[in-house]
XYZ file of N, CA, C and O in Angstrom:
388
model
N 91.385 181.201 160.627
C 90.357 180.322 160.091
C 89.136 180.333 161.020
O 89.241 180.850 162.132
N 87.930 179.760 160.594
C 86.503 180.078 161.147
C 86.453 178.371 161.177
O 86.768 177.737 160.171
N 86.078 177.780 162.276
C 85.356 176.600 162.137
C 83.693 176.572 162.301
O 83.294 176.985 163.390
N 82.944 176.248 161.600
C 81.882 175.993 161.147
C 81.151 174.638 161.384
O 81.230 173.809 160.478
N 80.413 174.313 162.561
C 79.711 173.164 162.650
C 78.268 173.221 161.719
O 77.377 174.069 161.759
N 78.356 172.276 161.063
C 76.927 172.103 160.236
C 76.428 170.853 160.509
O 77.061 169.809 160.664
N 75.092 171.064 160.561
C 74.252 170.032 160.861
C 72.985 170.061 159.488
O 72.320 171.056 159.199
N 72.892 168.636 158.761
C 71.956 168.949 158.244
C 70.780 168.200 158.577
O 70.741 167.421 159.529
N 69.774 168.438 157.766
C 68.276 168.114 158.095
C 67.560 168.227 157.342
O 67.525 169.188 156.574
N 66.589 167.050 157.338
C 65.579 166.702 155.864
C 66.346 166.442 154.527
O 67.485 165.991 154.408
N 65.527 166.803 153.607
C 65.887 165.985 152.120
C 67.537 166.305 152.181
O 68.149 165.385 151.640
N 68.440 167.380 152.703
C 69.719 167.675 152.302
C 70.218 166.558 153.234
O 70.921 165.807 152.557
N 70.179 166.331 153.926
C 71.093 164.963 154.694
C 71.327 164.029 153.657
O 72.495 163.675 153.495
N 70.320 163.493 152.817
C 70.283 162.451 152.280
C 71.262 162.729 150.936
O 71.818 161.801 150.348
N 71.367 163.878 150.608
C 72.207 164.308 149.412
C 73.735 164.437 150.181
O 74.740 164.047 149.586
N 73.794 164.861 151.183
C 75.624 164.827 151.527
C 76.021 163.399 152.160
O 77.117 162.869 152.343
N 74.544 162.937 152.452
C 75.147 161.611 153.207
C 75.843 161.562 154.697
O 76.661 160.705 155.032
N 75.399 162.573 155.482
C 75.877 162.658 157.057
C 74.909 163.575 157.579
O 74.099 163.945 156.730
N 74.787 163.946 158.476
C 74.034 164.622 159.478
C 74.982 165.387 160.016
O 74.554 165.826 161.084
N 76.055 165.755 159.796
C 76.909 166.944 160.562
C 78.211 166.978 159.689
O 78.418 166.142 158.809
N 79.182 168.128 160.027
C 80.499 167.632 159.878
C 80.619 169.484 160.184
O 79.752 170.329 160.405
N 82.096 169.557 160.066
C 82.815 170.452 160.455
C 83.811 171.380 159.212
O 84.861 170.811 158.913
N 83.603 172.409 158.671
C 84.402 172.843 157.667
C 85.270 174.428 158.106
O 84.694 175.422 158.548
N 86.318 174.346 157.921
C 87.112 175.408 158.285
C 87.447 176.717 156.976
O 88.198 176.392 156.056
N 87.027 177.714 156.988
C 87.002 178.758 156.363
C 88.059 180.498 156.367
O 88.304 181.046 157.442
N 88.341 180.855 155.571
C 88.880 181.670 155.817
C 88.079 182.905 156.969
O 86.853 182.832 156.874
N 88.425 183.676 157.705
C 88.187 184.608 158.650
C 87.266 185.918 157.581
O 87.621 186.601 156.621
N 86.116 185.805 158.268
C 85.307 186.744 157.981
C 84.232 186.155 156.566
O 83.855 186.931 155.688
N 83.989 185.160 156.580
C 83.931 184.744 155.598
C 82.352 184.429 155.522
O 82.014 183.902 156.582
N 81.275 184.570 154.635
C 79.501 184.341 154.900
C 79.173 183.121 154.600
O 79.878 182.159 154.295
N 78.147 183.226 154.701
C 76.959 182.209 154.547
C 77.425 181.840 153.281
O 78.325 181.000 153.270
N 76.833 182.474 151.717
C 77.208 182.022 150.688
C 78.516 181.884 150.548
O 78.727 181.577 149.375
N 79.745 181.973 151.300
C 81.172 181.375 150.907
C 80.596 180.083 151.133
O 80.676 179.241 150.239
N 79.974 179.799 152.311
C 80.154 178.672 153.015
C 78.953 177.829 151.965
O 79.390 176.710 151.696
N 77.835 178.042 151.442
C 77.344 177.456 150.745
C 77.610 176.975 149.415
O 77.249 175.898 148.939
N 78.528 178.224 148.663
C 79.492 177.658 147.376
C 80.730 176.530 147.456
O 81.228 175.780 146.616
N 80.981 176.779 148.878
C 82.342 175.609 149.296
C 81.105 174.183 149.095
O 81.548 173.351 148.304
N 80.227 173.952 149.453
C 79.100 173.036 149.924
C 78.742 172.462 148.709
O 78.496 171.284 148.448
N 78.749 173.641 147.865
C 78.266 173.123 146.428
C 79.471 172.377 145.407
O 79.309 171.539 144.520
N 80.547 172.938 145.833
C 81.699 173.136 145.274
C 81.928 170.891 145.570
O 81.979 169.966 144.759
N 81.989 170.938 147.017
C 82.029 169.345 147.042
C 81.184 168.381 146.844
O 81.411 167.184 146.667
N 79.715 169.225 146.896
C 78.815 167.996 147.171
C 77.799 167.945 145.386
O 76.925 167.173 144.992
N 78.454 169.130 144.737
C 77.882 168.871 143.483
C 76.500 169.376 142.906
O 75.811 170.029 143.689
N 76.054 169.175 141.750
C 74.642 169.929 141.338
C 73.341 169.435 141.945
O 72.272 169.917 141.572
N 73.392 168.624 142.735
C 72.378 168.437 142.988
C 71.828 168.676 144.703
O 70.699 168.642 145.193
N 73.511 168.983 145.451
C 72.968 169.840 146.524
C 72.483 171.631 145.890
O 71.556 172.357 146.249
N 73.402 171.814 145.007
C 73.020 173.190 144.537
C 71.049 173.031 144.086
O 70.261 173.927 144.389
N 70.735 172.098 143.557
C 69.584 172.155 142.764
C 68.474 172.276 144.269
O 67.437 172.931 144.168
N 68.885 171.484 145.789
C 68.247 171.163 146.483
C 67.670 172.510 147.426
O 66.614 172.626 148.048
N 69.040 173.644 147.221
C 69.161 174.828 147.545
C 68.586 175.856 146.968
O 67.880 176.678 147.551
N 68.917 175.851 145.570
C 68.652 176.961 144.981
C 67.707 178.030 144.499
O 68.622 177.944 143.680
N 66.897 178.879 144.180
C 66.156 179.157 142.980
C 65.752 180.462 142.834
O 65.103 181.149 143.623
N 66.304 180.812 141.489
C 66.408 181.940 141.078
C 67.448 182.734 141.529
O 67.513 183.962 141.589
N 68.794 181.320 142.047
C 69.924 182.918 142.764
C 69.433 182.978 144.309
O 70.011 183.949 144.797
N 68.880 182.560 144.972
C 68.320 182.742 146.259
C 67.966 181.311 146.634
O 67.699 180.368 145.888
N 68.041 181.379 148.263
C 67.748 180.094 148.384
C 66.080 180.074 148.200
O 65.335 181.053 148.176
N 65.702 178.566 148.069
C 64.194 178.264 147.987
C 63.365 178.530 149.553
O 63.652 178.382 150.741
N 62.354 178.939 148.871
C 61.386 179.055 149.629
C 61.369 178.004 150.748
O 61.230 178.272 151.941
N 61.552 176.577 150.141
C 61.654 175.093 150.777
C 62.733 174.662 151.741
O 62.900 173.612 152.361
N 63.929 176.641 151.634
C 64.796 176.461 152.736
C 65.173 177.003 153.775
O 65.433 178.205 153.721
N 65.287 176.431 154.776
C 65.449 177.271 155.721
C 66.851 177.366 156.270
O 67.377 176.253 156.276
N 67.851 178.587 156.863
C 69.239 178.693 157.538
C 69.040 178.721 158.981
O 68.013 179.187 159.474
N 69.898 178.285 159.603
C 69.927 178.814 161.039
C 71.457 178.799 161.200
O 72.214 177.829 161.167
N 71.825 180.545 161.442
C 73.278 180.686 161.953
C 73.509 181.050 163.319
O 73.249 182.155 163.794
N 74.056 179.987 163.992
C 73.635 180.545 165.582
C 72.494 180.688 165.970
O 72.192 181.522 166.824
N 71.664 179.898 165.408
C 70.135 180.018 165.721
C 69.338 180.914 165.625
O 68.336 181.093 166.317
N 70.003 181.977 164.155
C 69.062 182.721 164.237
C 68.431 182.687 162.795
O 69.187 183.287 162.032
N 67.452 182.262 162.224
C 66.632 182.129 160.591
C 67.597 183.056 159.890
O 67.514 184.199 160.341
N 68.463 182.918 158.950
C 69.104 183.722 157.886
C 68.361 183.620 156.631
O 68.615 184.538 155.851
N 67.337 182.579 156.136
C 66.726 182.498 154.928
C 65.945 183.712 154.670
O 64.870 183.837 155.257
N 66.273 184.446 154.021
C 65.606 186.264 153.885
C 66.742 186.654 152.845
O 67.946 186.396 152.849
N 66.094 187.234 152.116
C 66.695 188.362 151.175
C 68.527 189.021 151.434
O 68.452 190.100 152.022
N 69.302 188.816 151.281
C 70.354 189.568 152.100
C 70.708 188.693 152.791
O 71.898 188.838 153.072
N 70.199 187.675 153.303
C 70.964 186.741 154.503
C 72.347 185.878 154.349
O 73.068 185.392 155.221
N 72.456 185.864 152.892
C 73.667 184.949 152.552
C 74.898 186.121 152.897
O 75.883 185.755 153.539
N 74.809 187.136 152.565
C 75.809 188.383 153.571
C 76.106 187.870 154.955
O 77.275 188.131 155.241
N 75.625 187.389 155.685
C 76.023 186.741 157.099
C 76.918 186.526 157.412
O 77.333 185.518 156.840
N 77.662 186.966 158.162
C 79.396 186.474 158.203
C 79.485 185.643 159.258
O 79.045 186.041 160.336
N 80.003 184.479 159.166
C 80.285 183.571 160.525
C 81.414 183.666 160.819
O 82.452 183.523 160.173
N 81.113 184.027 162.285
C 82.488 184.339 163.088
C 83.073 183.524 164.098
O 82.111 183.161 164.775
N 84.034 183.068 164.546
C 84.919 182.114 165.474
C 83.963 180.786 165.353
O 83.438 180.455 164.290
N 83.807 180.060 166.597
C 82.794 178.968 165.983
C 81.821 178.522 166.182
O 81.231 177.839 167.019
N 81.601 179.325 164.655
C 79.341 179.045 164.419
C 79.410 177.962 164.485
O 80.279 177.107 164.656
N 77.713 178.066 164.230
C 76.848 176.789 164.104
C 76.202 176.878 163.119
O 75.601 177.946 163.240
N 75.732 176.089 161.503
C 75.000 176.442 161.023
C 74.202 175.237 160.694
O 74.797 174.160 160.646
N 72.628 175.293 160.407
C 72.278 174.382 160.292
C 71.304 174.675 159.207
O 70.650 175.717 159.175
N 71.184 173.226 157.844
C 70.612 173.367 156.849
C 69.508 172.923 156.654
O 69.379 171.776 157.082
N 68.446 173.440 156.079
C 67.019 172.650 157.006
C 66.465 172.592 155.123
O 66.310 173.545 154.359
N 66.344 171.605 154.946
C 65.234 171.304 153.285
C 64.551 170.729 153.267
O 64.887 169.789 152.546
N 63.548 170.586 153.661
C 62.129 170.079 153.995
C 61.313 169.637 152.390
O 60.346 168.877 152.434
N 61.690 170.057 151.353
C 61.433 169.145 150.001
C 61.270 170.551 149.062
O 61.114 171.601 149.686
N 61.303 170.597 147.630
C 60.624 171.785 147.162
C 58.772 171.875 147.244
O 58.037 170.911 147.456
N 58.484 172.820 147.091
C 56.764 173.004 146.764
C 56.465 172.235 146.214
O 57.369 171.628 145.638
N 54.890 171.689 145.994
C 54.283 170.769 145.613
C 53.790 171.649 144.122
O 53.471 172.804 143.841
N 53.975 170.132 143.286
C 53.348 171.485 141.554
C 52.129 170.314 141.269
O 52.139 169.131 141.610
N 51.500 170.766 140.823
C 50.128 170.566 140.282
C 49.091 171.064 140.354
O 49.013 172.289 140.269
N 47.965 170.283 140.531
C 46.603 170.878 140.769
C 45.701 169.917 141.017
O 44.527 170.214 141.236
C-alpha cells in the first residue's frame, strides 16, 4: 500500500470539509487513481470543482512532492511510498464581460 498525505487548499477545503487527511492506495498507483478515489467519496461536486473537459481546470493546480503535476499527462503520476499531495482550487474563471 502507498500512503498519501493530502492537504487541501482554497475553494476544495470547503467541499471535503478538512484541510488534510491521509488515504492509503494500492502500490504503484497515480494521481487520477487517487483523484477518482476523491471523487468516489466526496461526490459531484468535488468532481465539478476539479474537472473540465476530462482534465483538470485551468483553476487547478497539483503538487506531488512539490512538484506542479497540473499539465497535460500529469494525472499518469505515480505516487510512490509516502507522497505528499496537495490540492490547490483557487475558484473557476471569471465569465462575463
Amino acid at each position: 500500500m502507498t500512503e498519501v498525505r493530502i492537504r487541501y487548499l482554497g475553494l476544495i477545503q470547503r467541499t471535503v470539509g478538512k484541510r488534510q487527511e491521509v488515504v492509503h492506495l494500492p502500490k504503484r498507483s497515480t494521481l487520477g487513481d487517487l483523484l477518482n478515489h476523491l471523487a468516489a467519496e466526496y461526490g459531484s461536486e468535488f468532481e465539478e470543482k476539479l474537472w473540465e473537459a476530462g482534465e483538470l481546470g485551468p483553476h487547478v493546480t497539483v503538487l506531488v512532492d512539490g512538484i506542479n503535476v497540473s499539465r497535460p499527462g500529469g494525472l499518469e503520476t505515480i505516487l510512490e511510498g509516502q507522497g505528499s499531495v496537495e490540492i490547490v482550487v483557487l475558484g473557476p474563471p471569471p465569465m462575463g464581460g
